[in-house]
Amino acid sequence: MTRAETTRPAPTRVGADSSGQAGGRPAAKGVERLADWSIRHRRLALSLWIFAVVVAFGGSMFTGVVEQSDADTLSGQAAVAERLLDESDFGEGAIENVLIQPKAGVSAGTDQIVADLRARYRVLSEVEQVGDPVTSPDGRSVLLPVHLDLGSGESRTLPKNAVGPMIEATEAAQKAHPDFSIAQVGAGSIGKEFSERYGQEFQRAEYISLPVTFAILLVTFGALVAAGVPVLLGMSAVLFGLGLASVTSFVLPANTNQPSLILLVGLAVGVDYSLFYIRRVREERALGRSPGDALHIAAATSGRAVVVSGISVVVAMAGMFFAGNMIFSSLALGTILVVGVAVLGSLVVLPAVLSMLGDRINWPRIPLLSRRTRVDRGSRVWEAVLRPVLKAPALAVVVGLIALGAAAWPITDMRLKMPSDEDLPRSYPVVRTLHEVVKAFPSESTSHVVVVEAPAAQHDRVVSALTELNTRARSAGGFAVSEEAKTASSVDDRVTKMYVAVPDEANSPEAERTLDRLRTDLIPATVGQIPGAVWAVGGPTAFNSDFSSVQEERLPYVVGFVVLLCLVVMLVAFRSFLIALVTGLLNLISVGAAYGVLVLIFQNDWAESVLGFESNGAIVSWIPLILFVVLFGLSMDYHVFVLSRIREAVARGEEVRDAVRSGIVRSAGVVTSAAVIMVAVFALFATLSTLEMKQLGVGLAVAILLDATVVRGLLLPGFLALLGRPAWREVSFLRRLPSVAHD
């Protein structure tokens, strides 16, 4: 180890930059002033934080969360159709279908069971009407439709909130008729089971993530208190973020995946920021700094890096607002809130806590671990990894690009699909019932929904046009419509809907062709001829097609916004075009590799048995965009801290290759620990049963793993060694910008 690696700048005071020179720039002074205030008013700072967390999260328990409707999650014409249906009263509640099938060896009829079910349902206030039973083509299955009473106006409730008593009645009927399988399925029962199961799984992942994170931090720091502080700060940031998100849901309704993303990102950045900060304080104390000087240096270095990292993550998340769908807007808002809270906690609460604890942050030491985690040691492993890389940086870059390029190659075959009820886990009984219904009653599978809004005076003409549309669809081929048009009108005759069945899977090319035929030919020639009529086509095929089309249209804007603003942040931080460009390039490469691995695992079903899922041959439509923005933000997180260490070494006069080696080696322990925590937390979410959360968890874990190994071990040092000192040369006009990043 060279002398250049072990020296440090002279003790700094508030306002000094990382090279030890006084007169820090305004942005840096702001961070350090905040830390100074926190240290001087530590009890007040901690009390205010605890109060804010309790009020925010506790308040959310009383106010609840406003969730997005189906229409909120859709795009294009499908969203218009769903909104027209939601805003209209068709005089019918949600339908629950009860499937009755004899078990093996039973041949008795089902009339008695149907009569029993009718008697049980009619006494329920939640049931509006019990329909006539329908027998399957093979005569073995009977489907009994039941209409739920959801109320009206402000008292109208969701199907999942009204279906409980009916489920209990169905279960009682099953016990009374053990020779038959009696099960129900519908929007209400699916929604109820999903909410309950998903809530339990989310809670389990949350509980497991905390001890896993604590264990990794314990290995990192070798002391219980040092390991516990980041966990407490990270979890309090998550609770604070969840509380704030519940408030904002009254303005922007929350997506069902928002809490999961808040936990994923909030715990990751909250723990990471604390980890970097505490590590720097311990390093400075080990070098003989006083407790006050150590905190000031940490504020002037890690504190500034936290600001840059937080801004980078927020900027990346803000890109989702350009996606043109409320799913992304909700996820963006939730993550921005929790990242902002995590940054605030790191800048205000952490200095207060560390000043209270002093050297007790290292108590109690775990003998074996504390010796292993001495802060004055670099990583021997990373020394060994970097030695050949810095001797032959061009070869390292080529090897790294080939490896990540090979991983990214499968994205050329990526297929996107919005998940349907049939893609829910087969472990859910209601989903198994759904598959049985589709199998026994093929006509109950896929339908386009044509929705027409017109003045009530035009109602008869609308019905006539829809009847003509049904006739033309029958003769056009590709549809599975009956002779009689299946139309229904709202009680005020303003909105009329018609189901147009197709014999294919919702996301098949054949179904998409029939959708296109409806929109471009059949509907314009019939309903489109009615003056003042507004029409839209919804249904599962339209949902997927319209969502994908909007994403393809908006993706360049999202990518451009995120990449451009992140480059601007890095320019402000390091005042070098080359550093900003290298950072952006490496982020794009690692994201592409993560996409490729995701396709291999989920689209090509490489790990179905390991991860416990059944591939539907596609990636969930919103996953690539959310992965891009989250990974771009989190990758910037690492790069800011690693590049800041390298910049410190360059500023001390080290040769570039020595600076790259010392910067990466010096930051190796803490960055590796942060990466391991993220990978572990993200991997936990791959254990959730829903396909989208598995894909999100695996995608994030793989990308962070690649970023912390291949990118940090080969590409970053290789590029920096090849670029040399010019990479760190400040552009003249950028010198006037505030310096906000050193660690």
XYZ file of C-alpha atoms in Angstrom:
743
model
C 0.000 0.000 0.000
C 1.484 3.357 -1.021
C 1.832 6.432 1.116
C -0.650 8.240 -1.121
C -3.349 5.761 -0.179
C -2.987 6.133 3.578
C -2.731 9.899 3.935
C -5.671 12.194 4.462
C -6.126 15.933 4.183
C -5.607 18.041 7.261
C -8.583 18.365 9.587
C -11.257 20.439 7.928
C -13.744 22.788 9.432
C -17.229 23.644 8.320
C -16.965 25.340 4.950
C -13.840 23.520 3.905
C -13.856 21.362 0.823
C -12.583 17.836 0.723
C -9.077 18.864 -0.069
C -8.875 20.696 3.162
C -9.115 24.187 1.737
C -11.325 26.711 3.389
C -14.028 28.630 1.711
C -16.445 25.957 0.557
C -18.968 26.986 -2.066
C -22.539 27.932 -1.200
C -24.101 24.534 -1.906
C -21.529 22.816 0.292
C -21.979 25.365 3.051
C -25.681 24.635 3.108
C -25.108 20.937 3.794
C -22.548 21.643 6.485
C -24.663 24.325 8.133
C -27.496 21.819 8.314
C -25.209 19.306 10.003
C -23.944 21.976 12.403
C -27.498 22.912 13.354
C -28.336 19.256 13.894
C -25.306 18.744 16.124
C -26.034 21.854 18.196
C -29.750 20.978 18.537
C -29.461 17.222 18.470
C -32.313 16.464 20.857
C -34.636 18.808 18.999
C -33.623 17.370 15.608
C -34.225 13.799 16.758
C -37.507 14.685 18.483
C -38.834 16.485 15.406
C -37.954 13.501 13.233
C -39.688 10.994 15.512
C -42.723 13.264 15.776
C -42.938 13.675 11.991
C -42.657 9.913 11.372
C -45.318 9.098 13.972
C -47.725 11.760 12.686
C -47.242 10.831 9.014
C -47.476 7.071 9.375
C -49.951 7.107 12.249
C -52.178 9.523 10.377
C -52.225 7.221 7.353
C -53.739 4.497 9.540
C -56.782 6.726 10.060
C -57.069 8.411 6.651
C -56.372 5.309 4.577
C -55.175 5.352 0.983
C -57.091 6.270 -2.156
C -56.287 3.538 -4.678
C -56.312 3.832 -8.443
C -59.306 2.535 -10.342
C -58.961 0.262 -13.357
C -59.434 3.275 -15.623
C -56.540 5.075 -13.912
C -54.125 2.274 -14.815
C -55.057 2.124 -18.499
C -53.935 4.126 -21.501
C -55.375 5.348 -24.756
C -58.786 4.282 -25.995
C -59.013 1.457 -23.443
C -58.870 4.037 -20.647
C -61.685 6.031 -22.284
C -63.847 2.903 -22.492
C -63.213 1.948 -18.870
C -63.924 5.467 -17.655
C -67.244 5.579 -19.509
C -68.208 2.255 -17.923
C -67.146 3.396 -14.440
C -69.116 6.634 -14.674
C -72.307 4.965 -15.914
C -74.990 3.127 -13.971
C -76.081 0.024 -15.856
C -78.425 -1.037 -13.086
C -76.303 -4.078 -12.409
C -73.743 -4.913 -9.781
C -70.513 -6.797 -10.214
C -70.951 -10.402 -11.279
C -69.547 -13.350 -9.353
C -69.676 -16.704 -11.140
C -70.070 -19.872 -9.078
C -68.585 -22.953 -10.746
C -70.147 -26.313 -9.870
C -68.350 -29.484 -10.965
C -68.763 -33.117 -9.840
C -65.711 -34.761 -8.351
C -64.284 -37.999 -9.755
C -66.821 -40.837 -9.880
C -69.825 -38.595 -9.229
C -72.509 -38.381 -11.892
C -75.435 -36.883 -9.977
C -77.053 -33.689 -11.262
C -76.532 -30.181 -9.939
C -80.124 -28.945 -9.646
C -80.200 -29.507 -5.893
C -76.936 -27.607 -5.433
C -78.158 -24.676 -7.533
C -81.334 -24.513 -5.441
C -79.283 -24.585 -2.235
C -77.020 -21.789 -3.473
C -79.998 -19.656 -4.487
C -81.465 -20.001 -1.006
C -78.164 -19.067 0.641
C -77.510 -16.040 -1.578
C -81.018 -14.543 -1.547
C -80.859 -13.793 2.172
C -77.693 -11.729 1.712
C -78.148 -7.973 1.434
C -74.998 -7.813 -0.720
C -76.623 -9.997 -3.412
C -78.885 -8.206 -5.872
C -79.898 -11.070 -8.130
C -79.096 -14.727 -8.790
C -79.096 -15.471 -12.502
C -79.946 -18.604 -14.433
C -77.378 -21.413 -14.454
C -75.431 -22.143 -17.648
C -74.235 -25.648 -18.510
C -70.875 -26.215 -20.203
C -70.704 -27.777 -23.688
C -69.529 -31.116 -22.237
C -72.366 -31.131 -19.680
C -70.040 -31.583 -16.668
C -69.896 -28.023 -15.361
C -72.511 -25.490 -14.322
C -71.898 -21.749 -13.993
C -74.249 -19.761 -11.760
C -74.008 -15.957 -12.205
C -74.666 -13.845 -9.104
C -75.066 -10.057 -9.249
C -73.712 -8.109 -6.258
C -75.362 -4.937 -4.982
C -72.576 -2.334 -4.803
C -74.810 0.572 -3.812
C -74.896 3.868 -5.671
C -73.481 7.353 -5.522
C -71.098 8.072 -2.658
C -72.132 4.872 -0.891
C -71.046 2.739 -3.862
C -68.423 0.216 -2.777
C -65.809 -1.901 -4.536
C -66.679 -5.507 -5.426
C -63.912 -6.840 -3.162
C -65.512 -5.078 -0.184
C -68.975 -6.529 -0.854
C -68.112 -10.105 -1.700
C -67.183 -11.390 1.781
C -70.616 -12.732 2.891
C -71.120 -14.448 -0.457
C -67.743 -16.196 -0.169
C -68.756 -17.487 3.262
C -72.045 -18.787 1.832
C -70.214 -20.513 -1.024
C -67.774 -22.163 1.382
C -70.700 -23.375 3.517
C -72.323 -24.875 0.419
C -69.081 -26.656 -0.428
C -69.037 -28.272 3.011
C -72.673 -29.325 2.595
C -71.958 -30.974 -0.781
C -68.528 -32.637 -0.472
C -69.019 -34.734 -3.635
C -68.924 -31.583 -5.758
C -66.447 -28.785 -6.270
C -68.192 -25.466 -5.585
C -66.100 -22.313 -5.991
C -66.672 -18.748 -7.087
C -64.691 -16.288 -9.155
C -65.195 -12.693 -10.191
C -63.724 -9.234 -9.841
C -64.713 -9.112 -6.176
C -63.348 -12.494 -5.082
C -60.150 -12.046 -7.101
C -59.611 -8.558 -5.675
C -60.294 -9.704 -2.120
C -57.945 -12.676 -2.251
C -55.233 -10.673 -3.992
C -55.392 -7.881 -1.403
C -55.200 -10.319 1.502
C -52.465 -12.533 0.052
C -50.376 -9.655 -1.278
C -50.632 -7.802 2.032
C -49.424 -10.861 3.933
C -46.535 -11.451 1.520
C -45.510 -7.793 1.575
C -45.486 -7.805 5.368
C -43.401 -10.976 5.421
C -40.862 -9.479 2.999
C -40.722 -6.355 5.136
C -40.080 -8.341 8.319
C -37.392 -10.495 6.695
C -35.613 -7.566 5.027
C -34.849 -5.878 8.347
C -32.880 -8.716 10.015
C -31.132 -9.491 6.711
C -30.064 -5.860 6.374
C -28.980 -5.747 10.014
C -26.885 -8.911 9.605
C -25.055 -7.482 6.575
C -24.389 -4.218 8.417
C -23.157 -6.164 11.432
C -20.583 -7.884 9.236
C -19.684 -4.510 7.714
C -19.224 -2.553 10.948
C -18.533 -5.275 13.512
C -20.605 -3.410 16.119
C -24.270 -3.673 17.082
C -25.002 0.052 17.399
C -23.298 0.943 14.113
C -25.334 -1.764 12.391
C -28.595 -0.727 14.022
C -28.541 3.004 13.246
C -28.827 2.660 9.418
C -31.636 0.109 9.773
C -33.599 2.386 12.086
C -33.074 5.432 9.889
C -33.910 3.514 6.707
C -37.074 2.004 8.173
C -38.201 5.316 9.651
C -37.725 6.897 6.212
C -39.922 4.158 4.713
C -42.659 4.724 7.311
C -42.442 8.486 6.785
C -42.638 7.993 3.014
C -45.636 5.661 3.280
C -47.409 8.211 5.466
C -46.771 11.056 3.032
C -47.863 8.869 0.105
C -51.193 8.203 1.807
C -51.781 11.965 1.974
C -50.825 12.552 -1.661
C -53.107 9.674 -2.729
C -56.061 12.025 -2.218
C -54.632 14.101 -5.078
C -52.955 11.345 -7.124
C -54.484 7.928 -6.327
C -51.937 5.306 -5.315
C -51.094 2.290 -7.422
C -51.203 -1.057 -5.599
C -47.446 -1.489 -6.197
C -46.529 1.898 -4.705
C -45.938 0.628 -1.119
C -43.647 -2.126 -2.421
C -41.532 0.330 -4.389
C -41.401 2.748 -1.459
C -40.094 -0.063 0.745
C -37.612 -1.273 -1.873
C -36.125 2.105 -2.732
C -36.578 3.741 0.671
C -34.850 1.000 2.639
C -32.087 0.750 0.031
C -31.172 4.441 -0.128
C -31.908 5.140 3.535
C -29.535 2.411 4.683
C -26.948 3.254 2.020
C -26.786 6.948 2.879
C -26.371 6.147 6.568
C -23.804 3.488 5.758
C -21.607 5.876 3.756
C -21.928 8.620 6.355
C -21.137 6.415 9.366
C -18.237 4.775 7.567
C -16.672 8.171 6.874
C -17.058 9.282 10.488
C -15.400 6.080 11.723
C -12.547 6.468 9.233
C -11.829 10.007 10.355
C -11.940 8.978 14.021
C -9.525 6.137 13.274
C -7.152 8.710 11.767
C -7.167 10.699 15.001
C -9.744 13.380 14.222
C -11.801 14.730 17.076
C -15.491 13.719 17.159
C -16.499 17.198 15.981
C -13.983 17.283 13.135
C -14.962 13.778 12.054
C -18.620 14.806 11.810
C -17.751 18.002 9.941
C -15.611 16.125 7.430
C -18.359 13.554 6.955
C -20.867 16.360 6.327
C -18.510 18.054 3.859
C -17.862 14.793 1.992
C -20.476 12.092 2.480
C -23.162 14.693 3.176
C -22.548 16.386 -0.156
C -22.437 13.025 -1.930
C -25.793 12.128 -0.345
C -27.274 15.317 -1.798
C -25.978 14.542 -5.297
C -27.078 10.923 -5.060
C -30.520 11.924 -3.803
C -30.949 14.498 -6.556
C -29.900 11.882 -9.126
C -32.437 9.353 -7.870
C -35.206 11.971 -7.697
C -34.418 13.183 -11.220
C -34.514 9.616 -12.525
C -37.826 8.921 -10.802
C -39.304 12.175 -12.119
C -38.864 10.790 -15.619
C -41.865 8.551 -14.969
C -44.149 11.592 -15.018
C -43.569 11.689 -18.792
C -44.790 8.105 -19.263
C -48.391 9.174 -19.812
C -49.965 6.793 -17.323
C -51.037 7.174 -13.698
C -49.304 3.923 -12.738
C -45.944 5.571 -13.338
C -46.984 8.919 -11.876
C -47.993 7.205 -8.637
C -44.790 5.157 -8.448
C -42.708 8.237 -9.248
C -44.345 10.311 -6.535
C -43.971 7.569 -3.927
C -40.268 7.026 -4.591
C -39.509 10.746 -4.797
C -41.140 11.236 -1.403
C -39.217 8.424 0.286
C -35.873 9.401 -1.284
C -36.385 13.009 -0.233
C -37.174 11.852 3.293
C -34.092 9.582 3.328
C -31.847 12.466 2.249
C -33.371 14.745 4.886
C -32.849 12.108 7.557
C -29.223 11.602 6.544
C -28.463 15.326 6.617
C -30.411 16.309 9.738
C -31.070 13.285 11.935
C -27.914 11.249 11.368
C -25.466 13.971 12.531
C -27.604 14.444 15.649
C -27.614 10.718 16.430
C -23.879 10.341 15.767
C -23.053 13.347 17.946
C -25.115 11.816 20.763
C -23.445 8.444 20.442
C -19.876 9.587 19.889
C -17.552 6.587 19.976
C -20.387 4.492 21.384
C -21.344 3.996 17.732
C -18.729 1.205 17.895
C -20.378 -0.499 20.894
C -20.563 -3.334 21.559
C -17.872 -4.711 19.294
C -18.203 -8.239 17.973
C -14.651 -9.617 18.477
C -14.124 -11.511 15.227
C -16.041 -9.040 13.088
C -14.526 -5.885 14.593
C -10.998 -7.068 13.794
C -12.074 -7.980 10.308
C -13.685 -4.577 9.640
C -10.945 -2.177 10.717
C -11.593 1.056 8.832
C -7.948 1.739 7.985
C -7.700 -1.358 5.800
C -8.363 -1.442 2.089
C -9.874 -4.429 0.367
C -7.268 -7.015 -0.585
C -9.761 -8.659 -2.912
C -10.308 -5.460 -4.850
C -6.558 -4.792 -4.869
C -6.139 -8.142 -6.607
C -9.022 -7.494 -9.016
C -7.801 -4.044 -10.038
C -4.137 -4.940 -10.508
C -4.556 -6.626 -13.933
C -7.366 -4.245 -14.925
C -5.189 -1.157 -14.494
C -2.260 -2.842 -16.248
C -4.403 -3.563 -19.318
C -7.423 -1.217 -19.139
C -8.329 -1.573 -22.826
C -8.600 -5.344 -22.486
C -10.670 -4.936 -19.306
C -13.099 -2.616 -21.090
C -13.449 -5.016 -24.026
C -14.054 -8.003 -21.728
C -16.601 -6.052 -19.674
C -18.464 -4.821 -22.751
C -18.574 -8.315 -24.254
C -19.890 -9.797 -20.999
C -22.624 -7.214 -20.511
C -23.390 -7.128 -24.231
C -23.962 -10.882 -24.200
C -26.233 -10.505 -21.170
C -28.170 -7.736 -22.927
C -28.577 -9.591 -26.232
C -31.919 -11.300 -25.373
C -33.669 -7.907 -25.212
C -33.887 -8.058 -29.017
C -36.651 -10.631 -28.462
C -38.384 -8.896 -25.534
C -42.178 -9.109 -25.589
C -44.362 -6.964 -23.346
C -47.757 -7.784 -21.872
C -50.004 -6.313 -19.221
C -50.751 -8.999 -16.612
C -54.294 -10.324 -16.507
C -56.199 -12.168 -13.803
C -55.088 -15.428 -15.407
C -51.449 -14.445 -14.749
C -52.027 -14.314 -11.001
C -50.387 -17.144 -9.037
C -52.001 -20.572 -9.378
C -51.496 -20.896 -5.618
C -54.545 -18.628 -5.226
C -57.675 -20.856 -5.127
C -59.700 -18.193 -6.926
C -57.196 -18.184 -9.806
C -57.444 -21.965 -10.141
C -61.214 -21.542 -10.328
C -60.795 -18.902 -13.039
C -58.736 -21.287 -15.157
C -61.355 -24.004 -14.681
C -64.088 -21.607 -15.841
C -62.122 -20.631 -18.953
C -61.448 -24.301 -19.688
C -65.089 -25.398 -19.253
C -66.655 -22.295 -20.843
C -64.424 -21.043 -23.694
C -66.953 -18.334 -24.539
C -66.244 -16.753 -21.143
C -62.614 -16.044 -22.061
C -61.752 -13.057 -24.275
C -64.060 -10.289 -25.427
C -63.634 -6.804 -26.808
C -65.966 -4.278 -25.182
C -67.429 -1.652 -27.500
C -68.650 1.344 -25.473
C -70.731 4.103 -27.061
C -71.763 7.414 -25.498
C -74.488 9.418 -27.235
C -77.478 11.607 -26.326
C -80.377 9.576 -24.921
C -82.442 10.568 -27.954
C -80.017 8.570 -30.108
C -80.266 5.415 -27.962
C -82.340 3.351 -30.398
C -80.043 4.285 -33.240
C -76.993 3.266 -31.180
C -78.503 -0.144 -30.392
C -79.361 -0.620 -34.075
C -75.811 0.290 -35.109
C -74.329 -2.133 -32.569
C -76.614 -4.887 -33.852
C -75.361 -4.182 -37.362
C -71.794 -4.231 -36.020
C -72.420 -7.660 -34.492
C -73.748 -8.955 -37.834
C -70.721 -7.645 -39.735
C -68.345 -9.144 -37.160
C -69.969 -12.568 -37.643
C -69.393 -12.435 -41.373
C -65.916 -10.862 -41.131
C -64.284 -13.933 -39.591
C -61.936 -14.059 -36.609
C -64.721 -13.297 -34.114
C -66.788 -15.685 -31.968
C -69.954 -13.610 -31.654
C -73.428 -15.099 -31.332
C -76.350 -14.262 -33.599
C -77.871 -11.984 -30.975
C -75.901 -8.880 -30.061
C -74.943 -8.764 -26.346
C -75.779 -5.137 -25.558
C -76.597 -3.347 -22.313
C -77.450 0.307 -21.702
C -77.119 2.633 -18.743
C -80.290 3.589 -16.891
C -80.230 7.031 -18.557
C -79.692 5.479 -22.038
C -76.595 7.635 -22.594
C -74.015 4.834 -22.608
C -74.386 1.456 -24.313
C -71.905 -1.411 -24.301
C -71.578 -4.565 -26.371
C -69.304 -7.571 -25.890
C -67.608 -8.906 -29.014
C -66.082 -12.308 -28.271
C -62.984 -13.721 -29.971
C -61.787 -17.343 -29.839
C -58.155 -16.451 -29.122
C -56.076 -15.487 -26.096
C -56.289 -11.817 -25.194
C -52.697 -10.983 -26.134
C -52.447 -13.138 -29.239
C -51.745 -11.584 -32.659
C -55.133 -12.884 -33.813
C -56.963 -11.009 -31.044
C -55.021 -7.834 -31.834
C -55.983 -8.124 -35.499
C -59.672 -8.318 -34.580
C -59.230 -5.268 -32.335
C -57.671 -3.335 -35.196
C -60.466 -4.470 -37.523
C -63.085 -3.171 -35.089
C -61.435 0.204 -34.621
C -60.467 0.939 -38.202
C -63.283 -0.663 -40.201
C -66.332 -2.162 -38.490
C -67.091 0.542 -35.896
C -66.481 3.576 -38.160
C -68.850 2.005 -40.716
C -71.644 1.523 -38.166
C -71.512 3.402 -34.864
C -69.214 5.983 -36.392
C -72.023 7.175 -38.653
C -74.119 8.432 -35.699
C -73.741 12.206 -35.179
C -72.474 13.113 -31.709
C -71.623 9.545 -30.733
C -68.352 8.908 -28.909
C -67.062 5.345 -28.996
C -64.128 3.403 -27.591
C -63.068 -0.234 -27.480
C -61.887 -1.745 -24.215
C -61.275 -5.241 -22.937
C -58.072 -7.154 -22.139
C -56.661 -7.026 -25.673
C -57.218 -3.276 -25.879
C -55.747 -2.761 -22.404
C -52.484 -4.411 -23.410
C -52.275 -2.988 -26.919
C -52.997 0.610 -25.902
C -50.671 0.507 -22.903
C -47.792 -0.815 -25.010
C -48.439 1.747 -27.758
C -48.379 4.662 -25.334
C -45.188 3.373 -23.703
C -43.459 3.036 -27.062
C -44.489 6.596 -27.882
C -43.410 8.076 -24.532
C -40.280 5.987 -23.863
C -37.889 8.279 -25.810
C -39.077 11.264 -23.756
C -38.588 9.396 -20.477
C -35.136 8.108 -21.423
C -34.063 11.484 -22.794
C -35.238 13.351 -19.697
C -33.590 10.941 -17.249
C -30.276 10.655 -19.090
C -29.984 14.380 -19.823
C -30.788 15.582 -16.310
C -28.610 12.926 -14.671
C -25.741 14.072 -16.887
C -26.403 17.650 -15.784
C -26.299 16.555 -12.130
C -22.951 14.828 -12.689
C -21.657 17.909 -14.513
C -22.550 20.068 -11.544
C -21.022 17.533 -9.175
C -17.714 16.881 -10.966
C -17.570 19.669 -13.576
C -16.309 17.258 -16.227
C -18.051 16.250 -19.436
C -16.086 13.012 -19.673
C -16.990 11.842 -16.163
C -20.654 12.618 -16.803
C -20.633 10.790 -20.151
C -18.852 7.727 -18.754
C -21.350 7.541 -15.896
C -24.319 7.751 -18.247
C -22.856 5.154 -20.612
C -22.138 2.659 -17.836
C -25.638 3.069 -16.437
C -27.206 2.385 -19.829
C -25.046 -0.710 -20.315
C -25.919 -2.196 -16.921
C -29.639 -1.515 -17.432
C -29.511 -3.227 -20.828
C -27.817 -6.275 -19.300
C -30.494 -6.448 -16.598
C -33.189 -6.396 -19.295
C -31.523 -9.299 -21.069
C -31.313 -11.421 -17.937
C -34.956 -10.624 -17.199
C -35.975 -11.933 -20.631
C -33.985 -15.136 -20.130
C -35.511 -15.822 -16.729
C -39.130 -14.802 -17.182
C -39.875 -14.788 -20.888
C -37.902 -17.937 -21.671
C -38.894 -19.616 -18.368
C -35.345 -20.459 -17.259
C -36.124 -20.383 -13.548
C -39.805 -21.250 -13.159
C -39.207 -23.987 -10.591
C -36.620 -21.968 -8.660
C -38.660 -18.765 -8.378
C -42.067 -20.438 -8.269
C -43.890 -18.907 -11.234
C -45.438 -19.898 -14.537
C -44.154 -17.901 -17.497
C -46.686 -16.182 -19.733
C -44.028 -15.668 -22.398
C -43.652 -11.941 -21.807
C -42.366 -9.202 -19.518
C -44.944 -7.102 -17.668
C -45.411 -3.986 -19.790
C -44.529 -1.416 -17.124
C -41.466 -3.240 -15.755
C -38.839 -2.054 -18.321
C -39.611 1.614 -17.776
C -39.725 1.400 -13.987
C -36.515 -0.652 -13.992
C -34.809 1.929 -16.171
C -35.541 4.904 -13.955
C -34.926 3.094 -10.650
C -31.687 1.498 -11.826
C -30.422 4.701 -13.385
C -30.994 6.480 -10.106
C -29.495 3.770 -7.888
C -26.485 3.273 -10.186
C -25.767 6.984 -9.923
C -25.820 6.437 -6.170
C -22.766 4.163 -6.341
C -20.953 6.154 -8.963
C -21.197 9.358 -6.963
C -19.555 7.795 -3.907
C -16.861 5.876 -5.817
C -16.010 8.767 -8.149
C -15.870 11.157 -5.204
C -13.189 8.997 -3.568
C -11.228 8.837 -6.814
C -11.515 12.592 -7.221
C -10.135 13.116 -3.724
C -7.098 11.047 -4.627
C -6.620 12.943 -7.904
C -6.899 16.246 -6.015
C -4.139 15.052 -3.658
C -1.845 14.685 -6.664
C -1.891 10.932 -7.181
C -1.421 9.519 -10.649
C -4.771 8.692 -12.223
C -4.333 4.914 -12.147
C -3.181 5.063 -8.528
C -6.134 7.330 -7.730
C -8.559 4.924 -9.413
C -7.089 2.024 -7.471
C -7.064 3.787 -4.107
C -10.540 5.288 -4.617
C -12.154 1.969 -5.501
C -10.213 0.004 -2.879
C -10.921 2.541 -0.141
C -14.638 2.577 -0.928
C -14.827 -1.159 -1.653
C -15.991 -2.293 1.768
C -18.813 0.172 2.170
C -19.953 0.085 -1.479
C -19.905 -3.711 -1.530
C -21.918 -3.812 1.679
C -24.431 -1.346 0.254
C -24.719 -3.432 -2.908
C -25.181 -6.657 -0.948
C -27.959 -5.016 1.089
C -29.744 -3.849 -2.050
C -29.395 -7.220 -3.763
C -30.662 -9.031 -0.656
C -33.674 -6.737 -0.205
C -34.556 -6.805 -3.900
C -34.165 -10.582 -4.042
C -36.662 -10.912 -1.187
C -39.279 -9.314 -3.399
C -38.634 -11.979 -5.999
C -40.210 -14.364 -3.480
C -43.575 -12.560 -3.712
C -46.125 -14.531 -5.681
C -47.168 -11.902 -8.241
C -45.350 -11.944 -11.563
C -44.681 -8.200 -11.662
C -43.030 -8.118 -8.229
C -40.888 -11.149 -9.093
C -39.715 -9.435 -12.265
C -39.081 -6.144 -10.474
C -37.144 -7.809 -7.645
C -35.017 -9.974 -9.947
C -34.364 -7.121 -12.380
C -33.196 -4.761 -9.641
C -31.083 -7.412 -7.910
C -29.359 -8.501 -11.130
C -28.635 -4.937 -12.235
C -27.149 -3.900 -8.881
C -25.073 -7.098 -8.816
C -23.689 -6.384 -12.291
C -23.111 -2.743 -11.419
C -21.192 -3.586 -8.247
C -19.030 -6.249 -9.906
C -18.515 -6.026 -13.670
C -19.014 -2.272 -13.944
C -17.049 -1.357 -10.807
C -14.380 -4.020 -11.358
C -13.792 -3.768 -15.111
C -15.549 -0.977 -16.977
C -15.281 1.980 -14.596
C -11.567 1.568 -13.749
C -10.807 0.618 -17.353
C -12.464 3.709 -18.840
C -10.969 6.061 -16.237
C -7.479 4.628 -16.729
C -7.762 5.028 -20.512
C -9.066 8.583 -20.266
C -6.384 9.606 -17.781
C -6.123 13.034 -16.198
C -8.130 14.821 -18.941
C -11.225 13.084 -17.562
C -10.813 15.128 -14.367
C -9.984 18.407 -16.047
C -12.693 20.907 -15.203
C -14.403 22.670 -18.081
C -13.762 26.392 -17.679
C -17.335 27.668 -17.701
C -18.390 24.883 -15.309
C -15.985 26.126 -12.632
C -18.547 28.752 -11.738
C -21.054 26.023 -10.840
C -21.343 24.964 -7.194
C -19.360 21.929 -6.100
C -21.647 19.522 -4.312
C -19.914 16.166 -4.362
C -16.997 14.812 -2.444
C -16.748 11.786 -0.238
